[in-house]
């Protein structure tokens, strides 16, 4: 088990900076085991996902078994072990959202974007996820798109919102 993620073996400046941010977080929480979730949040915000090397790094520095760190990272739906797409859509599948059509939204998005829930499109533009409940039942069916809450959605309105986000990024990249 290494004490540095593999990216640290031949790090570029951005990787060094990312690792420094994670180290600062570990230090800020004084390497306390009960700060695991906060530290994992910092790691995910910094690296974009929690790969095995990052989980091992946190495990070593917090003196926790790797299985414990992995268990926490996989238990909560806001952590991801794989790189996500440019855009992330999380559809609430709680009772209120499900009854009001969340499953139809998922089915339509899977069809349009050729991706299954829990996966990322081949072009890495969209990650489609579901969650048991996002806690906004009055907006059912609701979802988050890149962290923004969208309520009272239909399959069509959700697809349009995603296509708009993808088009905006594509337009910006063409200008560069």
JSON list of C-alpha atoms in Angstrom, two decimals:
[
{"chain": "A", "resi": 1, "resn": "UNK", "atom": "CA", "xyz": [0.00, 0.00, 0.00]},
{"chain": "A", "resi": 2, "resn": "UNK", "atom": "CA", "xyz": [1.56, 3.30, -1.09]},
{"chain": "A", "resi": 3, "resn": "UNK", "atom": "CA", "xyz": [1.39, 6.51, 0.90]},
{"chain": "A", "resi": 4, "resn": "UNK", "atom": "CA", "xyz": [1.04, 8.62, -2.24]},
{"chain": "A", "resi": 5, "resn": "UNK", "atom": "CA", "xyz": [-1.48, 8.18, -5.06]},
{"chain": "A", "resi": 6, "resn": "UNK", "atom": "CA", "xyz": [0.09, 6.81, -8.27]},
{"chain": "A", "resi": 7, "resn": "UNK", "atom": "CA", "xyz": [-0.33, 10.22, -9.88]},
{"chain": "A", "resi": 8, "resn": "UNK", "atom": "CA", "xyz": [2.21, 11.46, -7.35]},
{"chain": "A", "resi": 9, "resn": "UNK", "atom": "CA", "xyz": [4.95, 9.23, -8.81]},
{"chain": "A", "resi": 10, "resn": "UNK", "atom": "CA", "xyz": [5.39, 11.59, -11.77]},
{"chain": "A", "resi": 11, "resn": "UNK", "atom": "CA", "xyz": [3.11, 14.45, -10.81]},
{"chain": "A", "resi": 12, "resn": "UNK", "atom": "CA", "xyz": [2.42, 17.49, -12.91]},
{"chain": "A", "resi": 13, "resn": "UNK", "atom": "CA", "xyz": [1.84, 20.80, -11.16]},
{"chain": "A", "resi": 14, "resn": "UNK", "atom": "CA", "xyz": [-1.95, 20.42, -11.09]},
{"chain": "A", "resi": 15, "resn": "UNK", "atom": "CA", "xyz": [-1.67, 17.00, -9.42]},
{"chain": "A", "resi": 16, "resn": "UNK", "atom": "CA", "xyz": [0.77, 18.41, -6.85]},
{"chain": "A", "resi": 17, "resn": "UNK", "atom": "CA", "xyz": [-1.63, 21.23, -6.08]},
{"chain": "A", "resi": 18, "resn": "UNK", "atom": "CA", "xyz": [-4.53, 18.81, -5.75]},
{"chain": "A", "resi": 19, "resn": "UNK", "atom": "CA", "xyz": [-2.58, 16.60, -3.39]},
{"chain": "A", "resi": 20, "resn": "UNK", "atom": "CA", "xyz": [-1.58, 19.66, -1.34]},
{"chain": "A", "resi": 21, "resn": "UNK", "atom": "CA", "xyz": [-5.27, 20.55, -0.97]},
{"chain": "A", "resi": 22, "resn": "UNK", "atom": "CA", "xyz": [-6.04, 17.05, 0.27]},
{"chain": "A", "resi": 23, "resn": "UNK", "atom": "CA", "xyz": [-3.09, 17.21, 2.67]},
{"chain": "A", "resi": 24, "resn": "UNK", "atom": "CA", "xyz": [-4.35, 20.56, 4.01]},
{"chain": "A", "resi": 25, "resn": "UNK", "atom": "CA", "xyz": [-7.76, 19.03, 4.59]},
{"chain": "A", "resi": 26, "resn": "UNK", "atom": "CA", "xyz": [-6.25, 16.09, 6.46]},
{"chain": "A", "resi": 27, "resn": "UNK", "atom": "CA", "xyz": [-4.20, 18.49, 8.57]},
{"chain": "A", "resi": 28, "resn": "UNK", "atom": "CA", "xyz": [-7.15, 20.86, 9.17]},
{"chain": "A", "resi": 29, "resn": "UNK", "atom": "CA", "xyz": [-9.12, 17.97, 10.60]},
{"chain": "A", "resi": 30, "resn": "UNK", "atom": "CA", "xyz": [-6.03, 16.85, 12.54]},
{"chain": "A", "resi": 31, "resn": "UNK", "atom": "CA", "xyz": [-6.15, 13.42, 10.92]},
{"chain": "A", "resi": 32, "resn": "UNK", "atom": "CA", "xyz": [-9.28, 12.63, 12.97]},
{"chain": "A", "resi": 33, "resn": "UNK", "atom": "CA", "xyz": [-11.05, 9.49, 11.84]},
{"chain": "A", "resi": 34, "resn": "UNK", "atom": "CA", "xyz": [-14.45, 11.03, 12.49]},
{"chain": "A", "resi": 35, "resn": "UNK", "atom": "CA", "xyz": [-13.70, 13.62, 9.78]},
{"chain": "A", "resi": 36, "resn": "UNK", "atom": "CA", "xyz": [-13.66, 10.92, 7.09]},
{"chain": "A", "resi": 37, "resn": "UNK", "atom": "CA", "xyz": [-16.74, 12.18, 5.23]},
{"chain": "A", "resi": 38, "resn": "UNK", "atom": "CA", "xyz": [-15.50, 15.79, 5.16]},
{"chain": "A", "resi": 39, "resn": "UNK", "atom": "CA", "xyz": [-12.10, 14.65, 3.92]},
{"chain": "A", "resi": 40, "resn": "UNK", "atom": "CA", "xyz": [-13.66, 12.46, 1.23]},
{"chain": "A", "resi": 41, "resn": "UNK", "atom": "CA", "xyz": [-15.74, 15.46, 0.11]},
{"chain": "A", "resi": 42, "resn": "UNK", "atom": "CA", "xyz": [-12.56, 17.51, -0.21]},
{"chain": "A", "resi": 43, "resn": "UNK", "atom": "CA", "xyz": [-10.86, 14.70, -2.12]},
{"chain": "A", "resi": 44, "resn": "UNK", "atom": "CA", "xyz": [-13.76, 14.32, -4.54]},
{"chain": "A", "resi": 45, "resn": "UNK", "atom": "CA", "xyz": [-14.09, 18.08, -5.10]},
{"chain": "A", "resi": 46, "resn": "UNK", "atom": "CA", "xyz": [-10.35, 18.22, -5.73]},
{"chain": "A", "resi": 47, "resn": "UNK", "atom": "CA", "xyz": [-9.80, 15.13, -7.88]},
{"chain": "A", "resi": 48, "resn": "UNK", "atom": "CA", "xyz": [-13.29, 14.80, -9.40]},
{"chain": "A", "resi": 49, "resn": "UNK", "atom": "CA", "xyz": [-13.78, 11.27, -8.08]},
{"chain": "A", "resi": 50, "resn": "UNK", "atom": "CA", "xyz": [-12.40, 8.89, -5.46]},
{"chain": "A", "resi": 51, "resn": "UNK", "atom": "CA", "xyz": [-10.22, 6.28, -7.10]},
{"chain": "A", "resi": 52, "resn": "UNK", "atom": "CA", "xyz": [-8.55, 3.42, -5.23]},
{"chain": "A", "resi": 53, "resn": "UNK", "atom": "CA", "xyz": [-5.27, 5.30, -4.78]},
{"chain": "A", "resi": 54, "resn": "UNK", "atom": "CA", "xyz": [-7.02, 8.27, -3.18]},
{"chain": "A", "resi": 55, "resn": "UNK", "atom": "CA", "xyz": [-9.04, 6.02, -0.88]},
{"chain": "A", "resi": 56, "resn": "UNK", "atom": "CA", "xyz": [-5.83, 4.22, 0.14]},
{"chain": "A", "resi": 57, "resn": "UNK", "atom": "CA", "xyz": [-4.10, 7.55, 0.76]},
{"chain": "A", "resi": 58, "resn": "UNK", "atom": "CA", "xyz": [-6.93, 8.70, 3.04]},
{"chain": "A", "resi": 59, "resn": "UNK", "atom": "CA", "xyz": [-7.01, 5.31, 4.74]},
{"chain": "A", "resi": 60, "resn": "UNK", "atom": "CA", "xyz": [-3.31, 5.45, 5.58]},
{"chain": "A", "resi": 61, "resn": "UNK", "atom": "CA", "xyz": [-3.39, 9.02, 6.85]},
{"chain": "A", "resi": 62, "resn": "UNK", "atom": "CA", "xyz": [-6.48, 8.50, 9.00]},
{"chain": "A", "resi": 63, "resn": "UNK", "atom": "CA", "xyz": [-5.26, 5.08, 10.16]},
{"chain": "A", "resi": 64, "resn": "UNK", "atom": "CA", "xyz": [-8.49, 3.44, 9.08]},
{"chain": "A", "resi": 65, "resn": "UNK", "atom": "CA", "xyz": [-8.86, 0.07, 7.35]},
{"chain": "A", "resi": 66, "resn": "UNK", "atom": "CA", "xyz": [-9.17, 0.49, 3.56]},
{"chain": "A", "resi": 67, "resn": "UNK", "atom": "CA", "xyz": [-12.43, -1.48, 3.70]},
{"chain": "A", "resi": 68, "resn": "UNK", "atom": "CA", "xyz": [-13.93, 1.11, 6.06]},
{"chain": "A", "resi": 69, "resn": "UNK", "atom": "CA", "xyz": [-12.98, 4.05, 3.82]},
{"chain": "A", "resi": 70, "resn": "UNK", "atom": "CA", "xyz": [-14.24, 2.18, 0.74]},
{"chain": "A", "resi": 71, "resn": "UNK", "atom": "CA", "xyz": [-17.46, 1.29, 2.57]},
{"chain": "A", "resi": 72, "resn": "UNK", "atom": "CA", "xyz": [-18.17, 4.93, 3.40]},
{"chain": "A", "resi": 73, "resn": "UNK", "atom": "CA", "xyz": [-17.29, 6.06, -0.14]},
{"chain": "A", "resi": 74, "resn": "UNK", "atom": "CA", "xyz": [-19.67, 3.53, -1.69]},
{"chain": "A", "resi": 75, "resn": "UNK", "atom": "CA", "xyz": [-22.48, 3.93, 0.84]},
{"chain": "A", "resi": 76, "resn": "UNK", "atom": "CA", "xyz": [-23.20, 7.59, 0.10]},
{"chain": "A", "resi": 77, "resn": "UNK", "atom": "CA", "xyz": [-24.49, 8.42, -3.36]},
{"chain": "A", "resi": 78, "resn": "UNK", "atom": "CA", "xyz": [-22.69, 11.76, -3.47]},
{"chain": "A", "resi": 79, "resn": "UNK", "atom": "CA", "xyz": [-19.32, 9.99, -3.77]},
{"chain": "A", "resi": 80, "resn": "UNK", "atom": "CA", "xyz": [-18.20, 8.45, -7.04]},
{"chain": "A", "resi": 81, "resn": "UNK", "atom": "CA", "xyz": [-15.34, 6.06, -7.68]},
{"chain": "A", "resi": 82, "resn": "UNK", "atom": "CA", "xyz": [-15.17, 6.70, -11.41]},
{"chain": "A", "resi": 83, "resn": "UNK", "atom": "CA", "xyz": [-14.50, 9.93, -13.30]},
{"chain": "A", "resi": 84, "resn": "UNK", "atom": "CA", "xyz": [-17.77, 11.66, -14.12]},
{"chain": "A", "resi": 85, "resn": "UNK", "atom": "CA", "xyz": [-18.87, 13.31, -17.31]},
{"chain": "A", "resi": 86, "resn": "UNK", "atom": "CA", "xyz": [-18.76, 17.03, -17.98]},
{"chain": "A", "resi": 87, "resn": "UNK", "atom": "CA", "xyz": [-22.35, 17.17, -16.72]},
{"chain": "A", "resi": 88, "resn": "UNK", "atom": "CA", "xyz": [-23.93, 15.13, -13.94]},
{"chain": "A", "resi": 89, "resn": "UNK", "atom": "CA", "xyz": [-27.67, 14.50, -13.76]},
{"chain": "A", "resi": 90, "resn": "UNK", "atom": "CA", "xyz": [-29.01, 12.86, -10.58]},
{"chain": "A", "resi": 91, "resn": "UNK", "atom": "CA", "xyz": [-32.67, 11.86, -10.75]},
{"chain": "A", "resi": 92, "resn": "UNK", "atom": "CA", "xyz": [-34.60, 11.41, -7.53]},
{"chain": "A", "resi": 93, "resn": "UNK", "atom": "CA", "xyz": [-36.34, 8.04, -7.34]},
{"chain": "A", "resi": 94, "resn": "UNK", "atom": "CA", "xyz": [-38.04, 8.65, -4.00]},
{"chain": "A", "resi": 95, "resn": "UNK", "atom": "CA", "xyz": [-41.72, 7.75, -3.68]},
{"chain": "A", "resi": 96, "resn": "UNK", "atom": "CA", "xyz": [-43.15, 11.16, -4.64]},
{"chain": "A", "resi": 97, "resn": "UNK", "atom": "CA", "xyz": [-40.82, 11.52, -7.63]},
{"chain": "A", "resi": 98, "resn": "UNK", "atom": "CA", "xyz": [-41.32, 7.93, -8.73]},
{"chain": "A", "resi": 99, "resn": "UNK", "atom": "CA", "xyz": [-45.12, 8.22, -8.62]},
{"chain": "A", "resi": 100, "resn": "UNK", "atom": "CA", "xyz": [-44.94, 11.44, -10.65]},
{"chain": "A", "resi": 101, "resn": "UNK", "atom": "CA", "xyz": [-42.80, 9.99, -13.44]},
{"chain": "A", "resi": 102, "resn": "UNK", "atom": "CA", "xyz": [-39.13, 9.79, -12.42]},
{"chain": "A", "resi": 103, "resn": "UNK", "atom": "CA", "xyz": [-38.76, 6.33, -13.99]},
{"chain": "A", "resi": 104, "resn": "UNK", "atom": "CA", "xyz": [-40.03, 7.67, -17.32]},
{"chain": "A", "resi": 105, "resn": "UNK", "atom": "CA", "xyz": [-37.45, 10.46, -17.15]},
{"chain": "A", "resi": 106, "resn": "UNK", "atom": "CA", "xyz": [-34.67, 7.93, -16.58]},
{"chain": "A", "resi": 107, "resn": "UNK", "atom": "CA", "xyz": [-35.89, 5.72, -19.44]},
{"chain": "A", "resi": 108, "resn": "UNK", "atom": "CA", "xyz": [-36.09, 8.67, -21.85]},
{"chain": "A", "resi": 109, "resn": "UNK", "atom": "CA", "xyz": [-32.63, 9.97, -20.92]},
{"chain": "A", "resi": 110, "resn": "UNK", "atom": "CA", "xyz": [-31.12, 6.49, -21.28]},
{"chain": "A", "resi": 111, "resn": "UNK", "atom": "CA", "xyz": [-32.64, 6.31, -24.76]},
{"chain": "A", "resi": 112, "resn": "UNK", "atom": "CA", "xyz": [-31.67, 9.82, -25.92]},
{"chain": "A", "resi": 113, "resn": "UNK", "atom": "CA", "xyz": [-28.13, 9.87, -24.52]},
{"chain": "A", "resi": 114, "resn": "UNK", "atom": "CA", "xyz": [-27.40, 6.14, -24.98]},
{"chain": "A", "resi": 115, "resn": "UNK", "atom": "CA", "xyz": [-26.34, 5.66, -21.37]},
{"chain": "A", "resi": 116, "resn": "UNK", "atom": "CA", "xyz": [-27.64, 3.58, -18.47]},
{"chain": "A", "resi": 117, "resn": "UNK", "atom": "CA", "xyz": [-28.28, 5.07, -15.05]},
{"chain": "A", "resi": 118, "resn": "UNK", "atom": "CA", "xyz": [-25.08, 4.87, -13.04]},
{"chain": "A", "resi": 119, "resn": "UNK", "atom": "CA", "xyz": [-22.89, 5.26, -16.12]},
{"chain": "A", "resi": 120, "resn": "UNK", "atom": "CA", "xyz": [-21.20, 7.96, -18.19]},
{"chain": "A", "resi": 121, "resn": "UNK", "atom": "CA", "xyz": [-21.66, 8.46, -21.93]},
{"chain": "A", "resi": 122, "resn": "UNK", "atom": "CA", "xyz": [-18.85, 7.28, -24.21]},
{"chain": "A", "resi": 123, "resn": "UNK", "atom": "CA", "xyz": [-18.00, 10.89, -25.08]},
{"chain": "A", "resi": 124, "resn": "UNK", "atom": "CA", "xyz": [-17.76, 11.73, -21.33]},
{"chain": "A", "resi": 125, "resn": "UNK", "atom": "CA", "xyz": [-20.30, 14.53, -21.66]},
{"chain": "A", "resi": 126, "resn": "UNK", "atom": "CA", "xyz": [-22.96, 13.16, -19.28]},
{"chain": "A", "resi": 127, "resn": "UNK", "atom": "CA", "xyz": [-23.11, 11.02, -16.18]},
{"chain": "A", "resi": 128, "resn": "UNK", "atom": "CA", "xyz": [-26.63, 9.81, -15.42]},
{"chain": "A", "resi": 129, "resn": "UNK", "atom": "CA", "xyz": [-27.33, 8.79, -11.84]},
{"chain": "A", "resi": 130, "resn": "UNK", "atom": "CA", "xyz": [-30.29, 8.03, -9.62]},
{"chain": "A", "resi": 131, "resn": "UNK", "atom": "CA", "xyz": [-30.73, 8.58, -5.89]},
{"chain": "A", "resi": 132, "resn": "UNK", "atom": "CA", "xyz": [-33.21, 7.10, -3.43]},
{"chain": "A", "resi": 133, "resn": "UNK", "atom": "CA", "xyz": [-34.40, 10.54, -2.33]},
{"chain": "A", "resi": 134, "resn": "UNK", "atom": "CA", "xyz": [-33.05, 14.05, -2.78]},
{"chain": "A", "resi": 135, "resn": "UNK", "atom": "CA", "xyz": [-35.39, 15.51, -0.15]},
{"chain": "A", "resi": 136, "resn": "UNK", "atom": "CA", "xyz": [-37.40, 17.94, -2.26]},
{"chain": "A", "resi": 137, "resn": "UNK", "atom": "CA", "xyz": [-40.69, 16.08, -2.56]},
{"chain": "A", "resi": 138, "resn": "UNK", "atom": "CA", "xyz": [-42.74, 19.22, -3.21]},
{"chain": "A", "resi": 139, "resn": "UNK", "atom": "CA", "xyz": [-40.87, 19.59, -6.53]},
{"chain": "A", "resi": 140, "resn": "UNK", "atom": "CA", "xyz": [-41.54, 16.01, -7.68]},
{"chain": "A", "resi": 141, "resn": "UNK", "atom": "CA", "xyz": [-40.36, 14.77, -10.01]},
{"chain": "A", "resi": 142, "resn": "UNK", "atom": "CA", "xyz": [-37.07, 16.51, -9.36]},
{"chain": "A", "resi": 143, "resn": "UNK", "atom": "CA", "xyz": [-33.40, 16.10, -10.13]},
{"chain": "A", "resi": 144, "resn": "UNK", "atom": "CA", "xyz": [-30.12, 17.91, -9.95]},
{"chain": "A", "resi": 145, "resn": "UNK", "atom": "CA", "xyz": [-28.17, 18.88, -13.03]},
{"chain": "A", "resi": 146, "resn": "UNK", "atom": "CA", "xyz": [-24.62, 19.94, -12.26]},
{"chain": "A", "resi": 147, "resn": "UNK", "atom": "CA", "xyz": [-25.76, 20.60, -8.70]},
{"chain": "A", "resi": 148, "resn": "UNK", "atom": "CA", "xyz": [-28.70, 22.81, -9.71]},
{"chain": "A", "resi": 149, "resn": "UNK", "atom": "CA", "xyz": [-32.11, 21.65, -8.48]},
{"chain": "A", "resi": 150, "resn": "UNK", "atom": "CA", "xyz": [-34.72, 21.29, -11.23]},
{"chain": "A", "resi": 151, "resn": "UNK", "atom": "CA", "xyz": [-38.26, 20.55, -10.11]},
{"chain": "A", "resi": 152, "resn": "UNK", "atom": "CA", "xyz": [-41.52, 19.44, -11.73]},
{"chain": "A", "resi": 153, "resn": "UNK", "atom": "CA", "xyz": [-39.61, 17.84, -14.58]},
{"chain": "A", "resi": 154, "resn": "UNK", "atom": "CA", "xyz": [-40.81, 15.86, -17.57]},
{"chain": "A", "resi": 155, "resn": "UNK", "atom": "CA", "xyz": [-38.69, 13.62, -19.78]},
{"chain": "A", "resi": 156, "resn": "UNK", "atom": "CA", "xyz": [-38.72, 16.35, -22.41]},
{"chain": "A", "resi": 157, "resn": "UNK", "atom": "CA", "xyz": [-37.81, 19.25, -20.10]},
{"chain": "A", "resi": 158, "resn": "UNK", "atom": "CA", "xyz": [-34.97, 17.26, -18.56]},
{"chain": "A", "resi": 159, "resn": "UNK", "atom": "CA", "xyz": [-33.56, 16.21, -21.94]},
{"chain": "A", "resi": 160, "resn": "UNK", "atom": "CA", "xyz": [-33.77, 19.82, -23.14]},
{"chain": "A", "resi": 161, "resn": "UNK", "atom": "CA", "xyz": [-31.95, 21.11, -20.04]},
{"chain": "A", "resi": 162, "resn": "UNK", "atom": "CA", "xyz": [-29.15, 18.57, -20.49]},
{"chain": "A", "resi": 163, "resn": "UNK", "atom": "CA", "xyz": [-28.85, 19.26, -24.22]},
{"chain": "A", "resi": 164, "resn": "UNK", "atom": "CA", "xyz": [-28.66, 22.99, -23.49]},
{"chain": "A", "resi": 165, "resn": "UNK", "atom": "CA", "xyz": [-25.83, 22.46, -20.98]},
{"chain": "A", "resi": 166, "resn": "UNK", "atom": "CA", "xyz": [-23.91, 20.22, -23.38]},
{"chain": "A", "resi": 167, "resn": "UNK", "atom": "CA", "xyz": [-24.38, 22.68, -26.25]},
{"chain": "A", "resi": 168, "resn": "UNK", "atom": "CA", "xyz": [-23.14, 25.57, -24.08]},
{"chain": "A", "resi": 169, "resn": "UNK", "atom": "CA", "xyz": [-19.91, 23.72, -23.28]},
{"chain": "A", "resi": 170, "resn": "UNK", "atom": "CA", "xyz": [-19.46, 22.66, -26.91]},
{"chain": "A", "resi": 171, "resn": "UNK", "atom": "CA", "xyz": [-19.90, 26.28, -28.03]},
{"chain": "A", "resi": 172, "resn": "UNK", "atom": "CA", "xyz": [-17.33, 27.51, -25.52]},
{"chain": "A", "resi": 173, "resn": "UNK", "atom": "CA", "xyz": [-14.83, 24.86, -26.60]},
{"chain": "A", "resi": 174, "resn": "UNK", "atom": "CA", "xyz": [-15.28, 25.78, -30.28]},
{"chain": "A", "resi": 175, "resn": "UNK", "atom": "CA", "xyz": [-14.41, 29.41, -29.49]},
{"chain": "A", "resi": 176, "resn": "UNK", "atom": "CA", "xyz": [-11.13, 28.37, -27.86]}
]
